[in-house]
Short mmCIF file of C-alpha atoms in Angstrom, two decimals:
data_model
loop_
_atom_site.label_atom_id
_atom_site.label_comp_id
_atom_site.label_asym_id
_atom_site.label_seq_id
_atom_site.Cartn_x
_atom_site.Cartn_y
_atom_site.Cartn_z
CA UNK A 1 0.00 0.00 0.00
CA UNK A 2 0.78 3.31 -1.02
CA UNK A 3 1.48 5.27 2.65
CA UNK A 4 1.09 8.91 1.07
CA UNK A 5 -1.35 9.59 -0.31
CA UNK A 6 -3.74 8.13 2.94
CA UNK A 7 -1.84 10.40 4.81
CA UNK A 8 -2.45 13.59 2.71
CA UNK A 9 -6.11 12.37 2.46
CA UNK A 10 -6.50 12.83 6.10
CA UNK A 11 -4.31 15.41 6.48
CA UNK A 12 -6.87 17.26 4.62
CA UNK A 13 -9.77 16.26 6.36
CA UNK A 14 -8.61 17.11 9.80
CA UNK A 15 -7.63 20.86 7.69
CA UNK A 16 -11.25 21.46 6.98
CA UNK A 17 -13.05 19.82 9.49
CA UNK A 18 -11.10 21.13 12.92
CA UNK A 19 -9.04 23.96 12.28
CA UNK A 20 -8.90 24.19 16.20
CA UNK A 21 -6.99 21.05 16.28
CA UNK A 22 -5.10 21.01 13.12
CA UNK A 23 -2.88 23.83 14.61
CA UNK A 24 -2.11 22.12 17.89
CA UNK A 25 -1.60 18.70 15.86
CA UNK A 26 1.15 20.02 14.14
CA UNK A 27 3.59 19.94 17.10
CA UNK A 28 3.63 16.44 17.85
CA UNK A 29 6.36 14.25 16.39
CA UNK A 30 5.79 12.86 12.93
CA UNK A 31 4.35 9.05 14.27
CA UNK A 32 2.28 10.65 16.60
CA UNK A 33 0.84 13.23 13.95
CA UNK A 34 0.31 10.63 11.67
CA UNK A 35 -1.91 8.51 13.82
CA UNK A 36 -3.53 11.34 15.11
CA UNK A 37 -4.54 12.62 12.09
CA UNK A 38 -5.53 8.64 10.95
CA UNK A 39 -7.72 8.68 14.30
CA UNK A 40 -9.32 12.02 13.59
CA UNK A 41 -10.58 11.19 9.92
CA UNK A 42 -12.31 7.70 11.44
CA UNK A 43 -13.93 10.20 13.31
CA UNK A 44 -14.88 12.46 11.35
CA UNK A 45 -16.01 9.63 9.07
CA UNK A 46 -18.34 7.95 11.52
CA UNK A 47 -20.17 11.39 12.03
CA UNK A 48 -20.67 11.64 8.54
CA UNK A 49 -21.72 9.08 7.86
CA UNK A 50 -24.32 9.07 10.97
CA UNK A 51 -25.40 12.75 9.25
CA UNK A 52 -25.91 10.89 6.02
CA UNK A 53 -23.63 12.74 4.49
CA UNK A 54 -21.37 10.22 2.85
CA UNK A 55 -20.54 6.15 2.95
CA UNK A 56 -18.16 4.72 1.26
CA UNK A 57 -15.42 5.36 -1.49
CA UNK A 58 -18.50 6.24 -3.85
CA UNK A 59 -19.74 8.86 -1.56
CA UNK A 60 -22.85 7.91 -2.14
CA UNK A 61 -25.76 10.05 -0.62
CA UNK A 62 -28.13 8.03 2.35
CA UNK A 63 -31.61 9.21 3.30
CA UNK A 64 -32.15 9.91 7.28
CA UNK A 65 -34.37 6.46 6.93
CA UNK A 66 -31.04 4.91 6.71
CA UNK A 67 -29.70 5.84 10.12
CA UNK A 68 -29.99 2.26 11.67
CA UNK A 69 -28.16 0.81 8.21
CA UNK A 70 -25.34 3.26 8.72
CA UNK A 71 -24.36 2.96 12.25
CA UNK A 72 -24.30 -1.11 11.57
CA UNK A 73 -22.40 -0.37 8.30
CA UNK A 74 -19.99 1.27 10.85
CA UNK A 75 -19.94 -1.12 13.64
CA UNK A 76 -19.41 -4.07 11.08
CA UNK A 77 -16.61 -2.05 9.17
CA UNK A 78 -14.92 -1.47 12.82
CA UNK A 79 -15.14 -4.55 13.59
CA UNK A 80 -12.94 -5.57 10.61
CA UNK A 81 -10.60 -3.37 10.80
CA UNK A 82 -9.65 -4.36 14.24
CA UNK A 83 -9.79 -8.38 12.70
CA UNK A 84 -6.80 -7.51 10.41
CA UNK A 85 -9.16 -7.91 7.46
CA UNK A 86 -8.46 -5.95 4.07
CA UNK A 87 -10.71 -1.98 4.01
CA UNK A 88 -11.37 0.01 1.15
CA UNK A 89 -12.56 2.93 3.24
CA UNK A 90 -9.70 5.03 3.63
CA UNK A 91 -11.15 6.03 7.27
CA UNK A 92 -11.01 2.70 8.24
CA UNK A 93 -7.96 1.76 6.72
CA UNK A 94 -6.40 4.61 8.60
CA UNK A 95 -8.41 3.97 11.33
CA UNK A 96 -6.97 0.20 11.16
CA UNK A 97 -3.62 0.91 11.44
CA UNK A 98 -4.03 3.36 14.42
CA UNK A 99 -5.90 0.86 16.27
CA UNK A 100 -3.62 -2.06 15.85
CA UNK A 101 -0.27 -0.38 16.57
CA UNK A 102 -1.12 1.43 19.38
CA UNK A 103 -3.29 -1.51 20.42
CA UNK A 104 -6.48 1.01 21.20
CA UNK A 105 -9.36 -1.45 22.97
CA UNK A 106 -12.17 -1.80 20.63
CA UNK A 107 -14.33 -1.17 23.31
CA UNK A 108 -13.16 2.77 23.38
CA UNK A 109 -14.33 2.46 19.24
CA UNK A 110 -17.45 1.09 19.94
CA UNK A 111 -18.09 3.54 22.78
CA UNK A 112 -17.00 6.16 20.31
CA UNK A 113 -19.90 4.46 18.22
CA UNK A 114 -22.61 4.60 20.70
CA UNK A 115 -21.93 8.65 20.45
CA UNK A 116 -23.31 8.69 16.75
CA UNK A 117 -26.29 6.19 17.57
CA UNK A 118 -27.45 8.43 20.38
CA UNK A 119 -27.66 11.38 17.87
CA UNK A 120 -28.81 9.00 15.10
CA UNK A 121 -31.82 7.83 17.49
CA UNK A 122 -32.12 11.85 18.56
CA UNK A 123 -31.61 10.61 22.20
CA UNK A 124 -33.10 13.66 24.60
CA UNK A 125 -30.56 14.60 27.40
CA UNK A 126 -32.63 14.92 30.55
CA UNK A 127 -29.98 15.99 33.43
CA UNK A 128 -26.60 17.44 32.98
CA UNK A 129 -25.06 14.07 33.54
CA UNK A 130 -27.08 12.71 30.74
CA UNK A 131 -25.17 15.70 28.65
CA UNK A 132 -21.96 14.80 30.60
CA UNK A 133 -22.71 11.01 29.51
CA UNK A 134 -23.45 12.03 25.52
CA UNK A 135 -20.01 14.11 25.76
CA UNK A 136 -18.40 11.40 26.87
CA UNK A 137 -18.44 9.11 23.97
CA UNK A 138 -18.39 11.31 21.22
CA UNK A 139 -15.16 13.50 22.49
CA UNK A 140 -13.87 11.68 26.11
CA UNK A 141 -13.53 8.68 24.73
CA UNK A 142 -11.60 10.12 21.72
CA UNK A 143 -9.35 11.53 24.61
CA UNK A 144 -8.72 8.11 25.82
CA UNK A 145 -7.72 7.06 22.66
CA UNK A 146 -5.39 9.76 21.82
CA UNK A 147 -3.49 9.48 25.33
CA UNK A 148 -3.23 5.77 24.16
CA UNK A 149 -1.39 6.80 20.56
CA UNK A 150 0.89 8.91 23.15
CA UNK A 151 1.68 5.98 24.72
CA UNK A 152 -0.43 6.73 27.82
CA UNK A 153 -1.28 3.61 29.63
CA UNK A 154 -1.64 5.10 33.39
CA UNK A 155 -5.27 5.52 34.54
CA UNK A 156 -4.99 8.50 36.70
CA UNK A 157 -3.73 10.06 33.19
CA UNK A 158 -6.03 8.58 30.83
CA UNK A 159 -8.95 10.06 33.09
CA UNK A 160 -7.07 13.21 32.62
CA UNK A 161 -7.31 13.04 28.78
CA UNK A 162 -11.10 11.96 29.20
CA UNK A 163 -11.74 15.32 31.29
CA UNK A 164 -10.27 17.64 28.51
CA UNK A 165 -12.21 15.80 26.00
CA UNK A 166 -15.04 16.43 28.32
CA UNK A 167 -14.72 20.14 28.46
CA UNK A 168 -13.81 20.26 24.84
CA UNK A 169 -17.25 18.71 23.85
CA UNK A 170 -18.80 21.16 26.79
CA UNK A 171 -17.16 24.08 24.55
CA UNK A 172 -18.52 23.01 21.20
CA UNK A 173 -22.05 22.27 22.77
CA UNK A 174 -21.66 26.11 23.78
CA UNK A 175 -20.45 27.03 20.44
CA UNK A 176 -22.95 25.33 18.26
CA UNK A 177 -26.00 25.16 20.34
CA UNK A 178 -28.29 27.70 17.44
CA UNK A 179 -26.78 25.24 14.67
CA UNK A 180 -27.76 22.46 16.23
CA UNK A 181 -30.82 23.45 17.05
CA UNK A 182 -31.32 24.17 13.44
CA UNK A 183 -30.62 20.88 12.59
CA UNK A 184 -33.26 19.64 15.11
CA UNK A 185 -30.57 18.41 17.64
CA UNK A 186 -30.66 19.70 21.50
CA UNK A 187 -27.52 18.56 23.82
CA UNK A 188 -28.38 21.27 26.40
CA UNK A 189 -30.29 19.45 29.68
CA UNK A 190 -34.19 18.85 29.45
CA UNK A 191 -34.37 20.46 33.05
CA UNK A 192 -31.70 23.93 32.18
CA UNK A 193 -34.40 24.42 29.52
CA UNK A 194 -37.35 24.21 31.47
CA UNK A 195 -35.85 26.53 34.37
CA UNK A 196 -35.20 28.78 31.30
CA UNK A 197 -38.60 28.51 29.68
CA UNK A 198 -37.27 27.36 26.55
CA UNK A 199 -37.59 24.24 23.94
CA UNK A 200 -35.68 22.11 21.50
CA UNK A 201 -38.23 23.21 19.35
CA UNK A 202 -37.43 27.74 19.99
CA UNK A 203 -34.01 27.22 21.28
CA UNK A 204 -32.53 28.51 17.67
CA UNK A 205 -35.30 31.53 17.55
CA UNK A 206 -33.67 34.75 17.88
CA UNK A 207 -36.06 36.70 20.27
CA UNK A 208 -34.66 33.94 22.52
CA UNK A 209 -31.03 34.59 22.40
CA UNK A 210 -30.53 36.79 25.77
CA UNK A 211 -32.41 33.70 27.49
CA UNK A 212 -30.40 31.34 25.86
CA UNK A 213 -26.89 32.99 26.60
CA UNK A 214 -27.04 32.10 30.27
CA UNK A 215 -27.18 28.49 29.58
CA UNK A 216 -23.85 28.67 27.17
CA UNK A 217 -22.20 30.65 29.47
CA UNK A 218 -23.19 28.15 32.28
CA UNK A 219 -21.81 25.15 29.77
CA UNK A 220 -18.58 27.02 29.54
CA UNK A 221 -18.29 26.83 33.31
CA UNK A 222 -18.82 23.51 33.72
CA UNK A 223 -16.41 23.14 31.78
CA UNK A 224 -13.87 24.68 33.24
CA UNK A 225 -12.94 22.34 36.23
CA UNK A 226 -12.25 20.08 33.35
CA UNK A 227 -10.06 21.84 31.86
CA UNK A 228 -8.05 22.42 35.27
CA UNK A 229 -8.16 18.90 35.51
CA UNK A 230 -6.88 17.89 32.38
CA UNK A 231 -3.97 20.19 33.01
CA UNK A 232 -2.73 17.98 35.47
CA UNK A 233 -2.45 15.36 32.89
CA UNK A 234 0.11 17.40 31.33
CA UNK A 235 3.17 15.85 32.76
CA UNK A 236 2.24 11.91 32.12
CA UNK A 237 2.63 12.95 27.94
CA UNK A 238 6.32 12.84 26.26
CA UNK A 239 7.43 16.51 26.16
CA UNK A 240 5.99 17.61 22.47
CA UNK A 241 2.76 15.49 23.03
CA UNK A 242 2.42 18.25 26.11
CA UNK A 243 2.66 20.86 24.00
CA UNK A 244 0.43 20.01 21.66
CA UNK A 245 -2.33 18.99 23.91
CA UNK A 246 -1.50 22.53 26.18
CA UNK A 247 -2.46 24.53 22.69
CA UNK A 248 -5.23 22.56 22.26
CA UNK A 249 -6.24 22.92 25.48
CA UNK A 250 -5.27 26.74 24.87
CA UNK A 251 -7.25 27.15 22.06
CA UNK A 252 -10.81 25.13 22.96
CA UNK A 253 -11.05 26.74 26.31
CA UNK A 254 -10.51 30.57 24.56
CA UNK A 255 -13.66 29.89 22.23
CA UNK A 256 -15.86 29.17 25.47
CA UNK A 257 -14.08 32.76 26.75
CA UNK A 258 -15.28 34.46 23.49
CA UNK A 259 -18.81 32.65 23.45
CA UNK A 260 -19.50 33.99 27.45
CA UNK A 261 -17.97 37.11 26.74
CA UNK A 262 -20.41 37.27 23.25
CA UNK A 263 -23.70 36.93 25.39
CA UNK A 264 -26.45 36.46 23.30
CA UNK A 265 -24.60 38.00 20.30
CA UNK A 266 -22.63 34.62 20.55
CA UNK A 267 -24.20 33.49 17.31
CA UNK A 268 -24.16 35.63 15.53
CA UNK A 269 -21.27 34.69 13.64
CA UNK A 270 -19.26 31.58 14.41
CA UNK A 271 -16.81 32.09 17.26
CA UNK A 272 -13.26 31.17 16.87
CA UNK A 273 -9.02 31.97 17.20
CA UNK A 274 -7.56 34.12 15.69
CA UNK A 275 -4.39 33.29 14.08
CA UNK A 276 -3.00 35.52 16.33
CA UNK A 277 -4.41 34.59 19.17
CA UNK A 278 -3.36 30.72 17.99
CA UNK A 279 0.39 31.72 17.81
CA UNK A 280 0.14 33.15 21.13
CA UNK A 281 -2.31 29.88 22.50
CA UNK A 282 0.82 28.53 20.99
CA UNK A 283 3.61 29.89 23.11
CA UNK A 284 1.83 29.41 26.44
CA UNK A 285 1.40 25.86 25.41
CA UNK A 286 5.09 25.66 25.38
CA UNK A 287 5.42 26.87 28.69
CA UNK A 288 2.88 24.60 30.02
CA UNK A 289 4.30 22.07 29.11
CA UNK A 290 8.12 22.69 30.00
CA UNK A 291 6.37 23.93 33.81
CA UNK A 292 4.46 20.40 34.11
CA UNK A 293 8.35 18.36 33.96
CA UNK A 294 8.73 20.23 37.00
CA UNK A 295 5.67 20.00 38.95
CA UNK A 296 3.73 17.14 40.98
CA UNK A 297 -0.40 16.85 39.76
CA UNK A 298 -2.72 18.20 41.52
CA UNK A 299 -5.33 15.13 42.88
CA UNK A 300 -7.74 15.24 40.64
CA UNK A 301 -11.04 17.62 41.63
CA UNK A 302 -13.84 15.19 43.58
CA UNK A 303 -17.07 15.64 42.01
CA UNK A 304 -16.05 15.25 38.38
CA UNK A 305 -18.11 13.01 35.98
CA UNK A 306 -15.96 9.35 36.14
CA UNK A 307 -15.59 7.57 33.01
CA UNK A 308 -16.64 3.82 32.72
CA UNK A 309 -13.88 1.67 33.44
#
């Protein structure tokens, strides 16, 4: 097999679909880029897919009738990969070798999984635990798995990695709640809404926005003892692998900033870095990371959602 060209395939895809991550991605060393980026486009697949978007190398086009064909189309294809057997997908062929040379348990893919079939089955999120539980497998888990291509195998540090995932997914909920309302999808807790006086159904309605900015500000703070947390995982990662996941960590937690700071004007247009602002997200990555070889982690904050184990 031809390596190249897989790699420039998801090179790309992580280029258009995350620009928050693409930056921070570039810092790690050249194996751990490339199965980061081969993890990333499975992912990015899998949603896709889920969305009807796309499946397979045809691209072909899938009604939302489909939705319980797709997510077994994906659960057979990952199941496949992981048996050694031959994939035409490129996602899964990336995905394929990521999972069997860093050895990632295919239970962490198939949680990954249940993330899409919740939104495929337009599962309603009652409590915030419920929203804490949905974040979990469509961004913690991918945390588990990318402390795993670092070569993390210690729990206390692969909860770590789950509880910036966490707050990442906390972030984009924050970010995206008026598109995804749009789209007829509602991650914010049944009960916020009805202390609010709000509905899935108005929640994108903009006589509702200075109602609805409370709630996004009160994601981004519940995400933020997450993000302390997953500072502390900072010094189990090899010294670049810091670095990038400090940026990254940089860079998520300054869109929640801008989308509390935006108030109800916070969709108005999409928030994000500046490249600016990512070159300086940048720096203080670096010294996050060079600071963390020299301190002891904190004990991580009681109260915090636990991952399954």
């Amino acid at each position: 097999m031809n390596r190249q060209p897989l790699l420039e395939q998801v090179t790309q895809t992580m280029a258009v679909g995350s620009k928050s991550f693409a930056t921070a991605a570039k810092l790690f060393d050249a194996p751990t880029r490339r199965s980061t980026l081969m993890l990333y486009a499975w992912c990015r697949h899998c949603d896709d897919v889920i969305d009807g978007q796309t499946l397979g190398e045809g691209g072909t086009q899938h009604v939302v009738e489909d939705a319980e064909a797709r997510m077994l189309h994906l659960q057979i294809e990952t199941r496949r990969a992981y048996s050694g057997a031959h994939m035409d997908e490129p996602a899964f062929k990336a995905f394929q070798e990521v999972a069997l040379i860093h050895q990632l348990p295919p239970q962490l893919a198939f949680d990954h999984l249940e993330g899409f079939a919740m939104d495929a089955r337009e599962a309603r999120y009652v409590t915030f635990e419920d929203t804490l539980r949905y974040c979990y497998h469509v961004a913690g888990v991918v945390g588990l798995m990318m402390a795993r291509v670092m070569g993390v195998r210690d729990e206390a540090v692969l909860d770590r990695a789950c509880d910036l995932g966490l707050a990442f997914q906390l972030t984009n909920i924050a970010r995206d709640i008026v598109e995804d309302a749009q789209n007829g999808r509602c991650y914010l807790p049944q009960s916020w809404l009805d202390e609010a006086g709000l509905t899935g159904q108005n929640l994108a309605d903009p006589q509702h926005r200075a109602v609805l900015a409370p709630l996004a500000a009160r994601l981004v703070s519940e995400a933020e003892p997450y993000y302390h947390s997953a500072r502390s995982g900072l010094p189990g990662l090899p010294l670049r692998s810091a670095w990038a996941i400090a940026t990254a960590r940089g860079v998520y937690r300054e869109i929640g900033v801008k989308v509390q700071h935006a108030g109800e004007h916070a969709w108005d247009t999409r928030q994000r870095t500046s490249s600016g602002e990512k070159l300086t997200l940048l720096v203080k990555g670096a010294g996050l990371a060079l600071t963390s070889r020299l301190t002891r982690p904190e004990s991580r904050p009681e109260g915090l959602w636990q991952r399954p184990r």
